[in-house]
Short mmCIF file of C-alpha atoms and ligand atoms in Angstrom, two decimals:
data_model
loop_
_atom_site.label_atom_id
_atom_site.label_comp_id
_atom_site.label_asym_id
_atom_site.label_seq_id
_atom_site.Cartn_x
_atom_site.Cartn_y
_atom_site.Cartn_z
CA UNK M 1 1.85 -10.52 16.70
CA UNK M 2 -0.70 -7.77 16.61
CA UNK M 3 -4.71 -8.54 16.78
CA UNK M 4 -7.51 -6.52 15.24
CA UNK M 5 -7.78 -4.83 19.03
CA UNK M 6 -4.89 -2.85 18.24
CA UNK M 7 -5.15 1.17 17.87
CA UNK M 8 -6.13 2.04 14.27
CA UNK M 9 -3.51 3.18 12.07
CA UNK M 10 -3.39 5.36 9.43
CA UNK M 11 -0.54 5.97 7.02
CA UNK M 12 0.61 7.89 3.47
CA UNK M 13 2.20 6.25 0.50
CA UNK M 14 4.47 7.92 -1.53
CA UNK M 15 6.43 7.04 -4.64
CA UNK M 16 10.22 8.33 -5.49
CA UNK M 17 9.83 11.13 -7.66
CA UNK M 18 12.16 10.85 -10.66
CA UNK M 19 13.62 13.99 -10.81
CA UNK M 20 14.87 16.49 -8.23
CA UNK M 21 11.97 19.30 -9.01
CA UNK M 22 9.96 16.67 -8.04
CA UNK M 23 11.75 15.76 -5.22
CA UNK M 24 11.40 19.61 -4.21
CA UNK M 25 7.51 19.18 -4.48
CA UNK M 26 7.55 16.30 -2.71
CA UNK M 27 9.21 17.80 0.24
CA UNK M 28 6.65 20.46 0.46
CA UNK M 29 3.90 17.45 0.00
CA UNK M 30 5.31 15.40 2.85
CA UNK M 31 5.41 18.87 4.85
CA UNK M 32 1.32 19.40 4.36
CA UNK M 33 1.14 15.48 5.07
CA UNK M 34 3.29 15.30 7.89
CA UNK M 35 0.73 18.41 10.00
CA UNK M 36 -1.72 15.13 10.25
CA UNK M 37 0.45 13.17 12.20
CA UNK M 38 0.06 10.01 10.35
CA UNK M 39 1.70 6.99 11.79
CA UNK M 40 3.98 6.27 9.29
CA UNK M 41 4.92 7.00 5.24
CA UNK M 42 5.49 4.62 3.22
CA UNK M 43 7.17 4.54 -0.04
CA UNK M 44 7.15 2.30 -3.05
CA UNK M 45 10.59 0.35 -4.51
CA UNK M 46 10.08 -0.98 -7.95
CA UNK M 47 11.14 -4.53 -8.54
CA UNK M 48 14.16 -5.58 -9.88
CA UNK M 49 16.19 -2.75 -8.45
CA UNK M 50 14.98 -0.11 -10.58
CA UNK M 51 13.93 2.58 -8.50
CA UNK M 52 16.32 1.56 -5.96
CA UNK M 53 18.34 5.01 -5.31
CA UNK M 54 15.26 7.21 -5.60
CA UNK M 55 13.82 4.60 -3.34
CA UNK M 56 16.46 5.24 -1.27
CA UNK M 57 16.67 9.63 -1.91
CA UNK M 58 13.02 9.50 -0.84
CA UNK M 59 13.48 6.96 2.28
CA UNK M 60 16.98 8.59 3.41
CA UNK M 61 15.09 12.31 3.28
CA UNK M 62 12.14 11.10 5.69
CA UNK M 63 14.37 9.34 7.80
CA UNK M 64 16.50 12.35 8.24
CA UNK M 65 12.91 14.63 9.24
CA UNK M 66 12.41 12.19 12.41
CA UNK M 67 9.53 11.16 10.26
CA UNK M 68 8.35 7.11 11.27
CA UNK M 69 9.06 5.27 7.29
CA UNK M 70 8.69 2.13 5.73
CA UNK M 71 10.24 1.54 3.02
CA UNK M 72 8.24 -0.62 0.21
CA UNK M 73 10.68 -3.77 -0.94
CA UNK M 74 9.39 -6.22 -3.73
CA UNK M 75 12.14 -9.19 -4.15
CA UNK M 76 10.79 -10.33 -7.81
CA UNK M 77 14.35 -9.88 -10.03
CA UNK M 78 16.83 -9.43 -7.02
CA UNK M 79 19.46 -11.89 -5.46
CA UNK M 80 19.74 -12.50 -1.59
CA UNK M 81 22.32 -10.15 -1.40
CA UNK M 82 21.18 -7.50 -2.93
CA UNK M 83 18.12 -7.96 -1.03
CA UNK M 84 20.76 -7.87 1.75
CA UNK M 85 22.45 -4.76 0.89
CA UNK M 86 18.78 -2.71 1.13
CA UNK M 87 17.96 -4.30 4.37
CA UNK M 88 21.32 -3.04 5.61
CA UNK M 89 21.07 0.39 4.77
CA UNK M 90 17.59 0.87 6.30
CA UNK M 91 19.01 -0.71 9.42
CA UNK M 92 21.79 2.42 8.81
CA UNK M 93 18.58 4.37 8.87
CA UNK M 94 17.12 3.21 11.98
CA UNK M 95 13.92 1.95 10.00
CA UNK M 96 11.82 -0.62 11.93
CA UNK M 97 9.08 -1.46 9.22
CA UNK M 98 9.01 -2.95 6.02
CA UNK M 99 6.06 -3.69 3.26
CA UNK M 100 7.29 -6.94 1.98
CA UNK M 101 5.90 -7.66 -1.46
CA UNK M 102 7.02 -9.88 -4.57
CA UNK M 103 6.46 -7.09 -6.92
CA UNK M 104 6.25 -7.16 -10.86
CA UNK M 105 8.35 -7.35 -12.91
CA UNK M 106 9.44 -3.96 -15.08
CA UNK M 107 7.95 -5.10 -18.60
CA UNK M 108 10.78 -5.79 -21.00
CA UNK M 109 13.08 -7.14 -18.49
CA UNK M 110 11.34 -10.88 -19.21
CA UNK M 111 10.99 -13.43 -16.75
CA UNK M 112 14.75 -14.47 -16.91
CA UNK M 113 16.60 -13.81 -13.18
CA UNK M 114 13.46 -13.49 -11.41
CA UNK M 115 16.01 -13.87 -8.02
CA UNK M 116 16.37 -15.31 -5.14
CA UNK M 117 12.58 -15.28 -4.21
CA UNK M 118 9.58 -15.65 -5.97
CA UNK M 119 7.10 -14.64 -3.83
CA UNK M 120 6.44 -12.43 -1.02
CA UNK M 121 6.43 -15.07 1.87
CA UNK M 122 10.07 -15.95 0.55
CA UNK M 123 10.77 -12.55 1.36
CA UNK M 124 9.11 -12.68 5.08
CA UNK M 125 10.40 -15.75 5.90
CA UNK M 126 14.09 -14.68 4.70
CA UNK M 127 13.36 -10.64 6.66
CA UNK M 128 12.21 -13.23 10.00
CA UNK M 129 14.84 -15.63 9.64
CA UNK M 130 17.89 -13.27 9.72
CA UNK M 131 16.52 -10.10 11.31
CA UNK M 132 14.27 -11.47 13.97
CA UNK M 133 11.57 -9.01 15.55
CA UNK M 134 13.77 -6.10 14.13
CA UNK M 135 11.00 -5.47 11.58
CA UNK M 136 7.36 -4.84 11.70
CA UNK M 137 6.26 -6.40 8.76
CA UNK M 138 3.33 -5.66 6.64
CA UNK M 139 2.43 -7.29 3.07
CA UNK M 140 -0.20 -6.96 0.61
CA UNK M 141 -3.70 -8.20 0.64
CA UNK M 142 -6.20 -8.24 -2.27
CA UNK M 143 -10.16 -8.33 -1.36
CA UNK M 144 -10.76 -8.50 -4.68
CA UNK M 145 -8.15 -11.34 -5.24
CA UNK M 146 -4.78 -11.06 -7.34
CA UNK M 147 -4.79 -10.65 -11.00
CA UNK M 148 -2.41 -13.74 -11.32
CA UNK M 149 -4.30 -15.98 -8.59
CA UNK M 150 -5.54 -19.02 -10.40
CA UNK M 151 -8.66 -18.90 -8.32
CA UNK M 152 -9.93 -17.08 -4.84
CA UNK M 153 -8.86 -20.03 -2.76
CA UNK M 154 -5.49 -20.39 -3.76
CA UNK M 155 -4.65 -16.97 -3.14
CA UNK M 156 -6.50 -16.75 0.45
CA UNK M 157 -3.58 -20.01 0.97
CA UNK M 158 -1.11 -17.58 -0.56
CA UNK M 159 -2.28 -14.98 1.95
CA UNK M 160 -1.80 -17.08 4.54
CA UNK M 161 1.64 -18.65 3.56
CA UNK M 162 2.66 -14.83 4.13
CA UNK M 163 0.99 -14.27 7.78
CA UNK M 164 2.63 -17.33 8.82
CA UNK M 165 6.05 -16.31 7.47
CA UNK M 166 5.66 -14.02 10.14
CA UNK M 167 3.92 -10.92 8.76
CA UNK M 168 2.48 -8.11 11.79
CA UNK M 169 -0.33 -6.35 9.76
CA UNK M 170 -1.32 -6.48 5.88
CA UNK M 171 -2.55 -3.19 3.57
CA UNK M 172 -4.65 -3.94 1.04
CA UNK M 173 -4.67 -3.48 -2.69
CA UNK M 174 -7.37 -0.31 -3.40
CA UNK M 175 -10.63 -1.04 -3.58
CA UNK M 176 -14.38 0.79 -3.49
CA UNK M 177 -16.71 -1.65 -2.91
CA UNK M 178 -16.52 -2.22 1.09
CA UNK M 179 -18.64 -5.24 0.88
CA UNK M 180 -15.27 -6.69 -0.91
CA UNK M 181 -13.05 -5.85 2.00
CA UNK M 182 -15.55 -7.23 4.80
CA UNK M 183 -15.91 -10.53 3.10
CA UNK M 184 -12.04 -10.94 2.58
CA UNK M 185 -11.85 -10.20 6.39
CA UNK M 186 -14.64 -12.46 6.79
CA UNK M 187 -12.82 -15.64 5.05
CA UNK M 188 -9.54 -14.69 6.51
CA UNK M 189 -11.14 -15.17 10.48
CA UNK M 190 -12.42 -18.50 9.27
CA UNK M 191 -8.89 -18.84 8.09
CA UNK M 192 -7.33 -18.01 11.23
CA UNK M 193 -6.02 -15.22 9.91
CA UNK M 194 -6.12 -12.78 12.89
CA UNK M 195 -3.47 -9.84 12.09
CA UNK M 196 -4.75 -6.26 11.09
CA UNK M 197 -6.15 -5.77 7.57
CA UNK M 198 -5.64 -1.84 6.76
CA UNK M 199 -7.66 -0.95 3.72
CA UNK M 200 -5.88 1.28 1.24
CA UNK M 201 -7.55 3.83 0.05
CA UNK M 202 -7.27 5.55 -3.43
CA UNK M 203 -8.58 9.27 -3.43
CA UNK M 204 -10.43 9.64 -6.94
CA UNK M 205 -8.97 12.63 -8.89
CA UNK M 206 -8.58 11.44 -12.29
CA UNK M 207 -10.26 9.17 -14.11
CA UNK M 208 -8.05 8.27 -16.72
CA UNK M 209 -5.09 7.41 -14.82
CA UNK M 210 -7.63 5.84 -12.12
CA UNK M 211 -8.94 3.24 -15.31
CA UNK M 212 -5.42 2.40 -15.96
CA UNK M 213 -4.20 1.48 -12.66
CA UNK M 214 -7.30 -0.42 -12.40
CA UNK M 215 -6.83 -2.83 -15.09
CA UNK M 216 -3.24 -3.32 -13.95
CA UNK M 217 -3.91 -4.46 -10.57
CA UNK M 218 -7.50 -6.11 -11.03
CA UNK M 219 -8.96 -3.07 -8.74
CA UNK M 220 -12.53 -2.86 -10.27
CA UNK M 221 -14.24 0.31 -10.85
CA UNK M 222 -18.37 -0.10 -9.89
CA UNK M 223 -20.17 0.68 -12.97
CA UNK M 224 -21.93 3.96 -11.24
CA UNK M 225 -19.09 5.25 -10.76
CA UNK M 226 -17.11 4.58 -14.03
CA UNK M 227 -20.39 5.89 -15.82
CA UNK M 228 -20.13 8.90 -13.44
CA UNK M 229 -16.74 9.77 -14.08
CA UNK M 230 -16.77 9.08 -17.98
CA UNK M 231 -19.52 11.97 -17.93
CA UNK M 232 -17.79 14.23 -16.66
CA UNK M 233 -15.42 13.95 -19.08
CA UNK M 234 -12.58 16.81 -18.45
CA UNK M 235 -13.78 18.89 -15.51
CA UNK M 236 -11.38 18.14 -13.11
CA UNK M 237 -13.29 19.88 -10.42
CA UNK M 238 -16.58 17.75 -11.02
CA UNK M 239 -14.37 14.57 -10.84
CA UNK M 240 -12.92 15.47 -7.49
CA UNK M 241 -15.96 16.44 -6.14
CA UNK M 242 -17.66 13.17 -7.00
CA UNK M 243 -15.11 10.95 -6.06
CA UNK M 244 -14.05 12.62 -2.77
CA UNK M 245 -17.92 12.02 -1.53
CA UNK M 246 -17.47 8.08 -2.86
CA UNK M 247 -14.29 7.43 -1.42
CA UNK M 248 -15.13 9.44 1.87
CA UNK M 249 -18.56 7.47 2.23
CA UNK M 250 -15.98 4.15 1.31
CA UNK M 251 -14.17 5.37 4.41
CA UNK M 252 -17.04 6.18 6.73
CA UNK M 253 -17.92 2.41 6.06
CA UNK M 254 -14.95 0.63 6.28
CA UNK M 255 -14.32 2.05 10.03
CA UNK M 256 -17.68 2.07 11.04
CA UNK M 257 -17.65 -1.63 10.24
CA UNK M 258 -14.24 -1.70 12.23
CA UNK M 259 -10.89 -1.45 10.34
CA UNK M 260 -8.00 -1.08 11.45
CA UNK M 261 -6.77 2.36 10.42
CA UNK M 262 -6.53 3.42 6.37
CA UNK M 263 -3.53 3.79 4.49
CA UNK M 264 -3.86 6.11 1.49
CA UNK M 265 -2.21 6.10 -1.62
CA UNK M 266 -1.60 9.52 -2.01
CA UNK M 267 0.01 9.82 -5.39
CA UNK M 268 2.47 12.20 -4.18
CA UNK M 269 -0.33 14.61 -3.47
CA UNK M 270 -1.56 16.16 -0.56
CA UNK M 271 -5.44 17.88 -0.99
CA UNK M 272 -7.40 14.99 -2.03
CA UNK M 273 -6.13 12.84 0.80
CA UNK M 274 -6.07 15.87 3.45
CA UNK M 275 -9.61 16.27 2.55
CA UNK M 276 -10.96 13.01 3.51
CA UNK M 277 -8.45 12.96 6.95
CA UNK M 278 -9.96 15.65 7.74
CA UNK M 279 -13.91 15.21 6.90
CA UNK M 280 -13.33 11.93 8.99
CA UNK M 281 -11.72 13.70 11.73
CA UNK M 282 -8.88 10.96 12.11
CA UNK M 283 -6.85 11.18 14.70
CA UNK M 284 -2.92 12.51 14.89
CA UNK M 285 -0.81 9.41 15.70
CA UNK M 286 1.04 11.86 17.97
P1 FAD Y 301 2.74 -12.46 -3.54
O1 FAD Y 301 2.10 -12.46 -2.22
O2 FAD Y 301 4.00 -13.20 -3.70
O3 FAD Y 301 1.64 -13.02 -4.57
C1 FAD Y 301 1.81 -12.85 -5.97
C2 FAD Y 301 0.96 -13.86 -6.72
O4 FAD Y 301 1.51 -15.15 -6.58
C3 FAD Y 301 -0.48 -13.98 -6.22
O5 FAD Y 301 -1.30 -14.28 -7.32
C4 FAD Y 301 -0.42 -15.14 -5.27
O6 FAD Y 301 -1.67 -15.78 -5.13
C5 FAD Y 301 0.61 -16.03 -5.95
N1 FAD Y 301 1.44 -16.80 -5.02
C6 FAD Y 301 1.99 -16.38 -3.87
N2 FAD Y 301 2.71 -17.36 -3.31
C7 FAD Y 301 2.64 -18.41 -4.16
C8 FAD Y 301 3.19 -19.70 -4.15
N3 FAD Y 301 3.99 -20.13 -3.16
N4 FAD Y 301 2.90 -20.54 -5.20
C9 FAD Y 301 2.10 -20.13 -6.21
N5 FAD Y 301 1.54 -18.90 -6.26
C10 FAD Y 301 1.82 -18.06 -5.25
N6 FAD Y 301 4.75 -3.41 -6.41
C11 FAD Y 301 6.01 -2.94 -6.58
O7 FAD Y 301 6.69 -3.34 -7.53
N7 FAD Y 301 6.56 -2.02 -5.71
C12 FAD Y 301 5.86 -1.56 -4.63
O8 FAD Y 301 6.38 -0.74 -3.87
C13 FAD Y 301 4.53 -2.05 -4.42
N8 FAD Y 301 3.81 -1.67 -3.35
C14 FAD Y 301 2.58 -2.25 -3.10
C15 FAD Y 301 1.90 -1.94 -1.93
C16 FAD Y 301 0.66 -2.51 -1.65
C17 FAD Y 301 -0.03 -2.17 -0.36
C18 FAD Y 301 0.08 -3.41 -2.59
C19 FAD Y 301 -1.28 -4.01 -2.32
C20 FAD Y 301 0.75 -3.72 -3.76
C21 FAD Y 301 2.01 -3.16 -4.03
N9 FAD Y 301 2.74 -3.49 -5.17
C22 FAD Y 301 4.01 -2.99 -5.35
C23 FAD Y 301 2.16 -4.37 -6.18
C24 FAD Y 301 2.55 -5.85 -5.92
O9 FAD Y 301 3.95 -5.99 -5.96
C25 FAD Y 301 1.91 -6.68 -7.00
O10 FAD Y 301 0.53 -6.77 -6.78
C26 FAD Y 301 2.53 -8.05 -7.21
O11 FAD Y 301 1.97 -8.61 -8.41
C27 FAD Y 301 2.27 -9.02 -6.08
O12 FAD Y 301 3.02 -8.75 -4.98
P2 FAD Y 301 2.71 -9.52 -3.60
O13 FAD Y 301 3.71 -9.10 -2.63
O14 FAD Y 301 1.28 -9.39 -3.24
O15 FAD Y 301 3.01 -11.01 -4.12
#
């Protein structure tokens, strides 16, 4: 299992575009993206099944570029061998790494058949038991604690159920106050928890669809910066500006005070996420 001593790594997410224009744009994305030399993309699967063949478009296009991919797979909603069925066909694509997550699941599909596992160390355990070391593993991590955690402590246990399933390296839910991510570092050494913690990193672009994911996934917004962001009301240019100095500063801090590498969420887009790789100088994985 990999320590904290490990050489940094820093990765792009993606999601499966829905149609095949943006599939096109995508390509040229990945392309701009790719120049970096990144360690890895990764790319999102919703739960259930239900973005399973763009998931697999998306994944099967990388693959074929030489381009390092893990595939995102969330169990919430599938059987075992479904769950089976996806493994399989990465191992057809010579993929070695996996984010292993629960997932939610798509609203209006109810909590009935929620599967063969109902959370993400189900998953793990079931990826370790019958695949061995074939996969590097990474799950998700939330400084900021999960929405649906009853309280901080029983989702720190949670976190750990997961590393001991046999996880490699975790990437965090987004985040902007660093002080959240050191602390959740902080209580995972005291833990035991020793694997690498990437923070995942959400360029600011747009505010609107920024608020929305936010009260999704419990990300919180710090009030300077929501009150920022509302002022500027529709100039895009104004927004960007402001957040790329917050979330490169976020950056600056969070490997100063020694992560692990970033993984950003690009949102299928390349500038905003180019310009803080290349403000902060990162290194090409190759
Ligand atoms: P889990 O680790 O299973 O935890 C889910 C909740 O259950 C937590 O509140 C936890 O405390 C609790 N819990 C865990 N185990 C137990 C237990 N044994 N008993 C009781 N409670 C328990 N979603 C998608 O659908 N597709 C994606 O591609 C995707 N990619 C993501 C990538 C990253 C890096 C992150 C951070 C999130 C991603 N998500 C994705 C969102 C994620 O699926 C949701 O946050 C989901 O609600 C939780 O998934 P998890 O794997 O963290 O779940």
């Amino acid at each position: 299992m990999n320590t904290r001593d490990d050489n940094r790594t820093f990765s792009f997410e993606l999601f499966p575009p829905k149609t095949a224009e943006g599939m096109e744009k995508l390509k040229g994305t990945v392309a701009e993206l790719n120049a970096v030399g990144p360690k890895y993309f990764s790319c999102t699967y919703g739960a259930g099944g239900s973005t399973r063949e763009r998931t697999f478009e998306t994944v099967d296009w990388l693959c074929a570029q030489g381009i390092e991919t893990a595939p995102h797979l969330a169990c919430i909603g599938s059987d075992e061998a479904e769950i089976r069925g996806i493994v399989e066909h990465y191992i057809g694509q010579g993929i070695h790494r996996i984010v292993a997550l629960r997932g939610d699941m798509p609203s209006g599909m109810g909590s009935s058949g929620l599967g063969s596992f109902r959370y993400a160390n189900e998953l793990v355990a079931f990826l370790r038991r019958d695949y061995g070391e074939r996969f590097h593993i990474e799950v998700a991590a939330y400084p900021e604690f999960h929405p649906q955690a009853p309280n901080a402590d029983a989702d720190l246990a949670n976190f750990k159920r997961k590393v001991e399933a046999g996880a490699n390296a975790a990437i965090t839910q987004y985040f902007f106050n660093p002080d959240a991510y050191f602390e959740f570092v902080e209580l995972c050494d005291e833990q035991g928890i020793t694997l690498p913690i990437v923070p995942g990193i959400m360029p600011i672009t747009n505010y609107t669809q920024l608020a929305r994911f936010s009260d999704a996934c419990g990300a919180e917004i710090p009030r300077y910066i929501r009150k920022r962001l509302e002022a500027y009301g529709d100039d895009k240019s104004a927004i960007r500006a402001f957040g790329h100095e917050v979330v490169l500063d976020l950056c600056r801090r969070l490997l100063d005070g020694g992560a692990p590498g970033l993984h950003f969420y690009t949102m299928n887009q390349a500038d905003a996420t180019l310009a803080l790789w290349r403000e902060l100088k990162l290194p090409a994985a190759r």
